[in-house]
mmCIF file of C-alpha atoms in Angstrom:
data_model
loop_
_atom_site.group_PDB
_atom_site.id
_atom_site.type_symbol
_atom_site.label_atom_id
_atom_site.label_comp_id
_atom_site.label_asym_id
_atom_site.label_seq_id
_atom_site.Cartn_x
_atom_site.Cartn_y
_atom_site.Cartn_z
ATOM 1 C CA MET S 1 15.582 -5.424 14.318
ATOM 2 C CA ASN S 2 15.520 -3.225 11.179
ATOM 3 C CA LYS S 3 11.801 -2.895 10.434
ATOM 4 C CA ILE S 4 10.562 -3.140 6.845
ATOM 5 C CA PHE S 5 7.797 -1.132 5.129
ATOM 6 C CA VAL S 6 5.937 -2.480 2.055
ATOM 7 C CA PRO S 7 3.846 0.134 0.178
ATOM 8 C CA ILE S 8 1.256 -1.783 -1.901
ATOM 9 C CA LEU S 9 0.467 -0.239 -5.270
ATOM 10 C CA ARG S 10 -1.664 -1.309 -8.196
ATOM 11 C CA SER S 11 -0.341 -0.733 -11.691
ATOM 12 C CA LYS S 12 -3.536 0.531 -13.234
ATOM 13 C CA GLN S 13 -2.984 4.182 -12.205
ATOM 14 C CA GLN S 14 -0.386 6.530 -13.724
ATOM 15 C CA ALA S 15 -0.102 8.434 -10.377
ATOM 16 C CA GLN S 16 1.236 5.322 -8.669
ATOM 17 C CA TYR S 17 3.934 4.847 -11.230
ATOM 18 C CA LYS S 18 4.981 8.499 -10.873
ATOM 19 C CA ALA S 19 5.128 8.056 -7.097
ATOM 20 C CA LEU S 20 7.395 4.972 -7.544
ATOM 21 C CA LYS S 21 9.688 7.005 -9.755
ATOM 22 C CA SER S 22 9.951 9.632 -7.015
ATOM 23 C CA LEU S 23 10.949 7.160 -4.293
ATOM 24 C CA SER S 24 14.553 8.233 -4.112
ATOM 25 C CA SER S 25 13.477 11.830 -3.672
ATOM 26 C CA LEU S 26 11.450 11.193 -0.541
ATOM 27 C CA LYS S 27 12.676 12.566 2.718
ATOM 28 C CA ASP S 28 15.236 10.269 4.397
ATOM 29 C CA PHE S 29 14.741 7.631 1.746
ATOM 30 C CA SER S 30 18.463 7.151 1.416
ATOM 31 C CA LYS S 31 18.607 6.114 5.095
ATOM 32 C CA VAL S 32 16.047 3.325 4.740
ATOM 33 C CA SER S 33 16.222 2.455 1.052
ATOM 34 C CA THR S 34 16.980 -1.219 1.734
ATOM 35 C CA ARG S 35 14.048 -1.398 4.198
ATOM 36 C CA ILE S 36 11.347 -0.223 1.752
ATOM 37 C CA ILE S 37 10.122 -2.921 -0.634
ATOM 38 C CA PRO S 38 7.357 -1.769 -2.915
ATOM 39 C CA TYR S 39 4.666 -4.387 -3.606
ATOM 40 C CA ILE S 40 3.233 -4.085 -7.160
ATOM 41 C CA GLU S 41 -0.067 -5.744 -7.978
ATOM 42 C CA LEU S 42 -0.210 -6.451 -11.741
ATOM 43 C CA LYS S 43 -3.483 -7.403 -13.395
ATOM 44 C CA LYS S 44 -3.182 -10.948 -14.858
ATOM 45 C CA ASP S 45 -3.836 -9.691 -18.331
ATOM 46 C CA ILE S 46 -1.773 -6.466 -18.126
ATOM 47 C CA THR S 47 0.118 -5.457 -21.246
ATOM 48 C CA PHE S 48 3.774 -6.269 -21.559
ATOM 49 C CA ALA S 49 4.573 -2.533 -22.090
ATOM 50 C CA THR S 50 3.045 -1.707 -18.645
ATOM 51 C CA GLN S 51 4.850 -4.578 -16.936
ATOM 52 C CA ASN S 52 8.149 -3.445 -18.422
ATOM 53 C CA LYS S 53 7.512 0.177 -17.428
ATOM 54 C CA TYR S 54 7.292 -0.870 -13.767
ATOM 55 C CA ARG S 55 10.299 -3.127 -14.043
ATOM 56 C CA LEU S 56 12.392 -0.334 -15.445
ATOM 57 C CA ALA S 57 11.295 2.073 -12.696
ATOM 58 C CA LEU S 58 12.204 -0.451 -10.060
ATOM 59 C CA GLU S 59 15.287 -2.067 -11.616
ATOM 60 C CA THR S 60 17.557 -0.879 -8.831
ATOM 61 C CA THR S 61 14.999 -1.310 -6.035
ATOM 62 C CA THR S 62 13.976 -4.562 -4.409
ATOM 63 C CA HIS S 63 10.266 -5.085 -4.979
ATOM 64 C CA PHE S 64 7.514 -7.684 -4.804
ATOM 65 C CA ILE S 65 5.487 -8.581 -7.977
ATOM 66 C CA GLU S 66 2.105 -10.232 -7.682
ATOM 67 C CA TYR S 67 -0.331 -11.062 -10.515
ATOM 68 C CA TYR S 68 -3.980 -10.777 -9.461
ATOM 69 C CA ASP S 69 -7.196 -11.711 -11.158
ATOM 70 C CA GLU S 70 -10.226 -9.506 -10.475
ATOM 71 C CA ASN S 71 -12.491 -12.393 -11.321
ATOM 72 C CA PHE S 72 -10.405 -14.978 -9.402
ATOM 73 C CA ASN S 73 -12.060 -18.212 -8.208
ATOM 74 C CA GLU S 74 -10.833 -21.681 -7.546
ATOM 75 C CA ASP S 75 -11.452 -22.700 -11.191
ATOM 76 C CA ASN S 76 -8.631 -20.512 -12.423
ATOM 77 C CA PHE S 77 -6.271 -21.398 -9.526
ATOM 78 C CA GLU S 78 -3.862 -23.224 -11.915
ATOM 79 C CA ASP S 79 -3.766 -20.279 -14.254
ATOM 80 C CA LEU S 80 -2.712 -18.068 -11.336
ATOM 81 C CA ILE S 81 0.061 -20.454 -10.411
ATOM 82 C CA ALA S 82 1.328 -20.514 -13.963
ATOM 83 C CA LYS S 83 1.282 -16.785 -14.140
ATOM 84 C CA THR S 84 3.215 -16.512 -10.919
ATOM 85 C CA LYS S 85 5.796 -18.824 -12.405
ATOM 86 C CA SER S 86 6.180 -16.543 -15.378
ATOM 87 C CA ILE S 87 7.391 -13.617 -13.347
ATOM 88 C CA ALA S 88 10.851 -12.695 -14.696
ATOM 89 C CA PHE S 89 13.755 -13.860 -12.493
ATOM 90 C CA SER S 90 15.734 -10.946 -10.996
ATOM 91 C CA SER S 91 17.810 -10.279 -7.906
ATOM 92 C CA ASN S 92 15.528 -7.318 -7.236
ATOM 93 C CA THR S 93 12.183 -8.948 -8.061
ATOM 94 C CA ILE S 94 10.497 -11.174 -5.481
ATOM 95 C CA PRO S 95 7.525 -13.055 -6.966
ATOM 96 C CA SER S 96 4.566 -13.135 -4.632
ATOM 97 C CA LEU S 97 1.409 -15.255 -4.546
ATOM 98 C CA LYS S 98 -1.707 -14.027 -2.792
ATOM 99 C CA LEU S 99 -4.141 -16.744 -1.633
ATOM 100 C CA ASP S 100 -6.928 -17.044 0.948
ATOM 101 C CA PHE S 101 -5.911 -19.235 3.857
ATOM 102 C CA LYS S 102 -8.398 -21.905 2.843
ATOM 103 C CA LEU S 103 -6.790 -22.237 -0.629
ATOM 104 C CA VAL S 104 -3.343 -22.528 0.909
ATOM 105 C CA TYR S 105 -4.647 -25.277 3.121
ATOM 106 C CA TYR S 106 -6.436 -27.254 0.283
ATOM 107 C CA HIS S 107 -3.613 -26.886 -2.202
ATOM 108 C CA LYS S 108 -0.592 -27.376 0.020
ATOM 109 C CA ASN S 109 1.288 -29.637 -2.393
ATOM 110 C CA ILE S 110 0.965 -27.324 -5.346
ATOM 111 C CA ILE S 111 2.155 -24.401 -3.322
ATOM 112 C CA ILE S 112 5.119 -26.336 -1.910
ATOM 113 C CA ASP S 113 6.061 -27.299 -5.509
ATOM 114 C CA LEU S 114 5.829 -23.610 -6.505
ATOM 115 C CA ILE S 115 8.147 -22.607 -3.615
ATOM 116 C CA LYS S 116 10.604 -25.388 -4.705
ATOM 117 C CA PHE S 117 10.393 -24.126 -8.282
ATOM 118 C CA PHE S 118 11.615 -20.677 -7.382
ATOM 119 C CA HIS S 119 14.259 -22.044 -4.921
ATOM 120 C CA ALA S 120 15.651 -24.247 -7.766
ATOM 121 C CA ASN S 121 16.134 -21.079 -9.740
ATOM 122 C CA ASN S 122 17.820 -19.267 -6.879
ATOM 123 C CA GLN S 123 14.843 -16.935 -6.607
ATOM 124 C CA LYS S 124 13.309 -15.502 -3.441
ATOM 125 C CA PHE S 125 9.556 -16.024 -2.931
ATOM 126 C CA ALA S 126 6.713 -14.437 -1.008
ATOM 127 C CA LEU S 127 3.483 -16.080 0.075
ATOM 128 C CA ARG S 128 0.719 -13.644 0.943
ATOM 129 C CA VAL S 129 -2.001 -15.335 2.992
ATOM 130 C CA THR S 130 -5.360 -13.583 3.552
ATOM 131 C CA ASN S 131 -7.974 -14.180 6.199
ATOM 132 C CA TYR S 132 -5.653 -16.504 8.120
ATOM 133 C CA ILE S 133 -6.883 -18.385 11.134
ATOM 134 C CA ASN S 134 -4.642 -21.091 12.511
ATOM 135 C CA LEU S 135 -1.173 -20.932 10.982
ATOM 136 C CA ASN S 136 -0.299 -24.374 12.321
ATOM 137 C CA ASP S 137 -2.780 -25.787 9.815
ATOM 138 C CA ILE S 138 -0.502 -24.606 6.994
ATOM 139 C CA LYS S 139 2.752 -25.168 8.841
ATOM 140 C CA GLU S 140 3.768 -27.748 6.314
ATOM 141 C CA VAL S 141 3.798 -25.065 3.626
ATOM 142 C CA LEU S 142 5.406 -22.467 5.731
ATOM 143 C CA LEU S 143 8.352 -24.576 6.696
ATOM 144 C CA ASN S 144 9.304 -24.703 3.013
ATOM 145 C CA LEU S 145 9.971 -21.011 3.058
ATOM 146 C CA ASN S 146 13.657 -20.270 3.653
ATOM 147 C CA GLU S 147 15.366 -17.344 5.392
ATOM 148 C CA ASN S 148 15.313 -15.306 2.209
ATOM 149 C CA ASP S 149 11.611 -15.745 1.586
ATOM 150 C CA PHE S 150 8.726 -13.769 2.998
ATOM 151 C CA LEU S 151 5.486 -14.767 4.690
ATOM 152 C CA ILE S 152 2.975 -11.993 4.332
ATOM 153 C CA LEU S 153 -0.065 -12.130 6.617
ATOM 154 C CA ASP S 154 -2.920 -9.969 5.292
ATOM 155 C CA ASN S 155 -5.933 -9.324 7.440
ATOM 156 C CA GLU S 156 -7.732 -7.793 4.385
ATOM 157 C CA PHE S 157 -11.516 -8.111 4.787
ATOM 158 C CA SER S 158 -11.430 -10.327 7.941
ATOM 159 C CA SER S 159 -14.026 -9.300 10.515
ATOM 160 C CA MET S 160 -12.209 -11.217 13.299
ATOM 161 C CA GLN S 161 -10.613 -9.164 16.017
ATOM 162 C CA THR S 162 -6.885 -8.783 15.621
ATOM 163 C CA LYS S 163 -5.998 -10.399 18.879
ATOM 164 C CA ILE S 164 -7.940 -13.545 17.820
ATOM 165 C CA ILE S 165 -6.329 -13.637 14.376
ATOM 166 C CA LEU S 166 -2.850 -13.458 15.916
ATOM 167 C CA SER S 167 -3.512 -15.630 18.971
ATOM 168 C CA ASN S 168 -1.475 -18.507 17.602
ATOM 169 C CA TYR S 169 1.040 -16.393 15.705
ATOM 170 C CA HIS S 170 3.902 -16.730 18.234
ATOM 171 C CA SER S 171 3.725 -20.497 18.035
ATOM 172 C CA ILE S 172 5.175 -20.459 14.507
ATOM 173 C CA ALA S 173 6.744 -17.020 14.248
ATOM 174 C CA LYS S 174 10.329 -17.951 15.185
ATOM 175 C CA THR S 175 10.501 -20.709 12.544
ATOM 176 C CA LEU S 176 10.461 -18.000 9.815
ATOM 177 C CA LYS S 177 12.878 -15.112 9.356
ATOM 178 C CA ASN S 178 10.864 -12.565 7.273
ATOM 179 C CA LYS S 179 7.277 -11.874 8.253
ATOM 180 C CA ILE S 180 5.338 -8.848 7.014
ATOM 181 C CA ILE S 181 1.947 -7.973 8.277
ATOM 182 C CA PHE S 182 -0.434 -6.194 5.878
ATOM 183 C CA PHE S 183 -3.257 -3.976 7.061
ATOM 184 C CA SER S 184 -5.742 -2.209 4.776
ATOM 185 C CA THR S 185 -5.986 1.592 4.711
ATOM 186 C CA GLU S 186 -7.412 1.731 1.242
ATOM 187 C CA ARG S 187 -10.374 -0.436 0.408
ATOM 188 C CA SER S 188 -12.821 2.445 0.384
ATOM 189 C CA GLN S 189 -14.444 3.830 -2.787
ATOM 190 C CA GLN S 190 -16.737 6.346 -1.018
ATOM 191 C CA PRO S 191 -18.080 9.454 -2.738
ATOM 192 C CA ALA S 192 -16.646 12.714 -1.468
ATOM 193 C CA LYS S 193 -19.990 13.830 0.003
ATOM 194 C CA VAL S 194 -19.749 11.221 2.842
ATOM 195 C CA TYR S 195 -16.574 12.928 4.199
ATOM 196 C CA GLU S 196 -16.496 15.915 6.443
ATOM 197 C CA ASN S 197 -13.916 18.553 5.646
ATOM 198 C CA LEU S 198 -10.949 18.821 7.986
ATOM 199 C CA ASN S 199 -11.881 15.644 9.919
ATOM 200 C CA TYR S 200 -10.030 12.322 10.099
ATOM 201 C CA THR S 201 -11.599 9.402 8.234
ATOM 202 C CA ASN S 202 -12.747 6.274 9.879
ATOM 203 C CA PHE S 203 -13.260 4.138 6.798
ATOM 204 C CA CYS S 204 -10.322 1.685 7.486
ATOM 205 C CA ASN S 205 -9.655 -1.211 9.800
ATOM 206 C CA TYR S 206 -6.887 0.083 12.022
ATOM 207 C CA ASP S 207 -7.029 -2.632 14.582
ATOM 208 C CA LEU S 208 -3.907 -4.399 13.432
ATOM 209 C CA ILE S 209 -1.486 -1.512 13.151
ATOM 210 C CA ASN S 210 -2.697 -0.227 16.464
ATOM 211 C CA PHE S 211 -2.171 -3.637 17.986
ATOM 212 C CA LEU S 212 1.440 -3.567 16.745
ATOM 213 C CA LYS S 213 1.967 -0.108 18.176
ATOM 214 C CA ASP S 214 0.679 -1.230 21.571
ATOM 215 C CA ASN S 215 2.696 -4.479 21.588
ATOM 216 C CA LYS S 216 6.307 -3.473 21.040
ATOM 217 C CA GLY S 217 7.645 -6.948 21.749
ATOM 218 C CA PHE S 218 5.531 -8.639 19.055
ATOM 219 C CA TYR S 219 7.632 -10.781 16.746
ATOM 220 C CA TYR S 220 7.409 -9.546 13.243
ATOM 221 C CA HIS S 221 9.618 -7.821 10.669
ATOM 222 C CA GLY S 222 7.528 -5.150 9.032
ATOM 223 C CA ILE S 223 4.177 -3.814 7.867
ATOM 224 C CA GLY S 224 2.575 -3.133 4.511
ATOM 225 C CA SER S 225 -0.549 -1.328 3.346
ATOM 226 C CA TYR S 226 -2.271 0.141 0.324
ATOM 227 C CA CYS S 227 -1.206 3.747 -0.123
ATOM 228 C CA GLY S 228 -2.881 4.656 -3.377
ATOM 229 C CA ALA S 229 -5.351 3.516 -5.941
ATOM 230 C CA LYS S 230 -7.955 5.723 -4.374
ATOM 231 C CA ALA S 231 -10.714 6.677 -6.739
ATOM 232 C CA ASP S 232 -11.142 10.434 -6.850
ATOM 233 C CA ASN S 233 -14.106 9.725 -4.479
ATOM 234 C CA ASN S 234 -16.858 11.403 -6.345
ATOM 235 C CA GLU S 235 -19.995 10.178 -8.070
ATOM 236 C CA ILE S 236 -18.140 8.020 -10.535
ATOM 237 C CA GLY S 237 -19.645 7.660 -13.921
ATOM 238 C CA ASN S 238 -21.858 10.692 -13.836
ATOM 239 C CA SER S 239 -19.859 13.665 -15.125
ATOM 240 C CA LYS S 240 -22.896 15.985 -14.819
ATOM 241 C CA VAL S 241 -23.101 15.722 -11.052
ATOM 242 C CA PRO S 242 -21.279 18.598 -9.288
ATOM 243 C CA ILE S 243 -18.428 17.117 -7.297
ATOM 244 C CA GLU S 244 -15.912 17.929 -4.694
ATOM 245 C CA ALA S 245 -12.157 17.667 -4.932
ATOM 246 C CA ILE S 246 -10.568 15.843 -2.038
ATOM 247 C CA PHE S 247 -7.037 15.383 -0.644
ATOM 248 C CA PHE S 248 -6.052 12.619 1.758
ATOM 249 C CA GLU S 249 -3.337 13.797 4.164
ATOM 250 C CA TYR S 250 -2.030 10.923 6.296
ATOM 251 C CA SER S 251 -1.025 11.092 10.001
ATOM 252 C CA PHE S 252 0.983 8.093 11.119
ATOM 253 C CA LEU S 253 0.704 9.154 14.824
ATOM 254 C CA MET S 254 -3.125 8.972 14.566
ATOM 255 C CA ASN S 255 -2.994 6.336 11.827
ATOM 256 C CA LYS S 256 -5.721 8.021 9.888
ATOM 257 C CA PHE S 257 -6.136 10.075 6.798
ATOM 258 C CA PHE S 258 -7.069 13.758 7.205
ATOM 259 C CA ILE S 259 -9.598 15.053 4.604
ATOM 260 C CA ILE S 260 -9.228 18.394 2.899
ATOM 261 C CA LYS S 261 -11.971 19.217 0.491
ATOM 262 C CA SER S 262 -12.687 21.980 -1.981
ATOM 263 C CA ALA S 263 -14.915 24.703 -0.524
ATOM 264 C CA ILE S 264 -17.296 24.478 -3.457
ATOM 265 C CA LYS S 265 -18.523 21.813 -5.886
ATOM 266 C CA GLY S 266 -17.781 21.874 -9.548
ATOM 267 C CA ASN S 267 -16.877 19.979 -12.710
ATOM 268 C CA ILE S 268 -14.210 17.267 -12.584
ATOM 269 C CA SER S 269 -12.052 19.249 -14.999
ATOM 270 C CA THR S 270 -11.799 22.303 -12.725
ATOM 271 C CA ILE S 271 -12.605 21.246 -9.175
ATOM 272 C CA TYR S 272 -9.017 20.244 -8.292
ATOM 273 C CA THR S 273 -7.960 23.666 -9.446
ATOM 274 C CA GLU S 274 -10.196 25.087 -6.769
ATOM 275 C CA LEU S 275 -8.624 22.802 -4.156
ATOM 276 C CA THR S 276 -5.154 23.896 -5.271
ATOM 277 C CA LYS S 277 -6.058 27.510 -4.890
ATOM 278 C CA TYR S 278 -7.317 26.860 -1.367
ATOM 279 C CA LEU S 279 -4.198 24.927 -0.389
ATOM 280 C CA GLY S 280 -2.078 27.741 -1.856
ATOM 281 C CA GLU S 281 -3.769 30.058 0.554
ATOM 282 C CA MET S 282 -3.197 27.721 3.477
ATOM 283 C CA ILE S 283 0.441 26.874 2.891
ATOM 284 C CA ASP S 284 1.851 29.875 4.733
ATOM 285 C CA LYS S 285 -0.761 29.971 7.578
ATOM 286 C CA ASN S 286 0.148 29.496 11.289
ATOM 287 C CA LEU S 287 1.069 25.855 11.757
ATOM 288 C CA ASN S 288 -1.324 25.057 14.571
ATOM 289 C CA ASP S 289 -4.322 26.290 12.701
ATOM 290 C CA ASN S 290 -3.394 24.837 9.338
ATOM 291 C CA PRO S 291 -5.145 21.959 7.707
ATOM 292 C CA LEU S 292 -1.803 21.114 6.084
ATOM 293 C CA LYS S 293 -0.206 20.665 9.493
ATOM 294 C CA GLU S 294 1.041 17.101 8.834
ATOM 295 C CA ILE S 295 2.622 17.827 5.484
ATOM 296 C CA LEU S 296 4.197 21.080 6.747
ATOM 297 C CA GLU S 297 5.659 19.481 9.914
ATOM 298 C CA LEU S 298 7.177 16.679 7.937
ATOM 299 C CA ASN S 299 8.725 19.257 5.485
ATOM 300 C CA GLY S 300 9.688 16.597 2.940
ATOM 301 C CA TYR S 301 9.447 15.917 -0.790
ATOM 302 C CA SER S 302 5.609 15.819 -0.539
ATOM 303 C CA LEU S 303 5.685 19.491 0.507
ATOM 304 C CA VAL S 304 7.973 20.290 -2.392
ATOM 305 C CA LYS S 305 5.565 18.449 -4.701
ATOM 306 C CA LEU S 306 2.498 20.390 -3.343
ATOM 307 C CA LYS S 307 4.298 23.668 -3.879
ATOM 308 C CA GLU S 308 5.095 22.539 -7.447
ATOM 309 C CA ILE S 309 1.386 21.828 -8.063
ATOM 310 C CA ILE S 310 0.463 25.268 -6.725
ATOM 311 C CA LEU S 311 3.192 27.091 -8.726
ATOM 312 C CA LYS S 312 2.343 25.271 -11.898
ATOM 313 C CA GLN S 313 -1.232 26.299 -11.642
ATOM 314 C CA LYS S 314 -0.316 29.916 -11.037
ATOM 315 C CA SER S 315 2.224 30.177 -13.766
ATOM 316 C CA THR S 316 0.498 28.107 -16.504
ATOM 317 C CA HIS S 317 -3.162 28.477 -15.544
ATOM 318 C CA LYS S 318 -3.560 24.779 -16.305
ATOM 319 C CA ASN S 319 -6.158 22.814 -14.278
ATOM 320 C CA SER S 320 -4.851 20.605 -11.465
ATOM 321 C CA THR S 321 -6.004 16.981 -11.642
ATOM 322 C CA ALA S 322 -7.044 14.190 -9.251
ATOM 323 C CA SER S 323 -3.938 12.386 -10.357
ATOM 324 C CA ASN S 324 -1.738 15.121 -8.908
ATOM 325 C CA TYR S 325 -3.362 14.511 -5.471
ATOM 326 C CA ILE S 326 -3.295 10.726 -5.587
ATOM 327 C CA GLU S 327 0.491 10.850 -6.281
ATOM 328 C CA LEU S 328 0.874 13.427 -3.498
ATOM 329 C CA THR S 329 -1.132 11.244 -1.084
ATOM 330 C CA ILE S 330 1.126 8.231 -1.817
ATOM 331 C CA GLU S 331 4.335 10.255 -1.425
ATOM 332 C CA HIS S 332 3.296 11.903 1.834
ATOM 333 C CA TYR S 333 2.035 8.594 3.209
ATOM 334 C CA ILE S 334 5.327 6.832 2.536
ATOM 335 C CA GLU S 335 7.317 9.736 4.016
ATOM 336 C CA GLU S 336 5.212 9.558 7.213
ATOM 337 C CA ILE S 337 5.962 5.821 7.541
ATOM 338 C CA ILE S 338 9.678 6.470 6.913
ATOM 339 C CA HIS S 339 9.842 9.222 9.474
ATOM 340 C CA TYR S 340 7.737 7.713 12.294
ATOM 341 C CA TYR S 341 8.033 4.029 11.770
ATOM 342 C CA LEU S 342 11.382 3.266 10.182
ATOM 343 C CA ILE S 343 13.471 5.975 11.802
ATOM 344 C CA ASN S 344 11.820 7.351 14.967
ATOM 345 C CA ASP S 345 9.531 4.626 16.249
#
């Protein structure tokens, strides 16, 4: 089975757009290009110009598009359905609808009609179900998905143990061709002061991906997770508070983010410059003692990008930005997934 990886990105940050434009430059991307399907979350009221920017960046890459409403509740359910229907038809665009399991259950007929609407227009469709319990309760909906569609199971904020959530999964798995399992590695908006430098973070729910690693025969087709949209993890909204620059360096083998922080605190306009200086000093250190071990071992585009950040600062004396490091985090994260999950797992 050729596994699929789905990086989830929200359109509100420029760094994510830049990372998407760099996809083809990532290490070994050409080997797995058909097996990476970016998932773009667009705010329901996003401008046409922003929508179009993402479409142009992804015009030759298969991708999911989902409209989301930050203030979503059941009262605007119909609006979300209508917005999903408005997603432009394209051979590379797969419209996706994200709903809580209970909403799928209570609105079965509306969702079945939506699936039929896309099929009538020769369009693939993805249903993203969060906080799912018993899939047999929505089997009537799922059986309307065809072999070109996707069922995305998202454990999101569920507090249930993975083995309980997936206990009935096999009973329905073989009736559907494309199943992606999402796990969250990004819902944290913690200030930098809560992290310890050079340690791995524990702010994510890793149960699901670790379950999949330990159960090689589990019937699924791929994984997806948030890989960006991290706040710069400082005391947001108070520019007078001294802050710390922070870089998240992902390790797939440990399935955690390594934290590298600036040695001193400072102003948001200069603190990432201090971090860049520190990383510039570390880049040629002995591999075993280097906080950049993961990015150096991978030796991919993300290392090229880090060296560009360091060189630009040295040559132009312009301050580095949080955006540089958000983009770098995304690129390195995807490269780790490509290397360890899509190629070598």
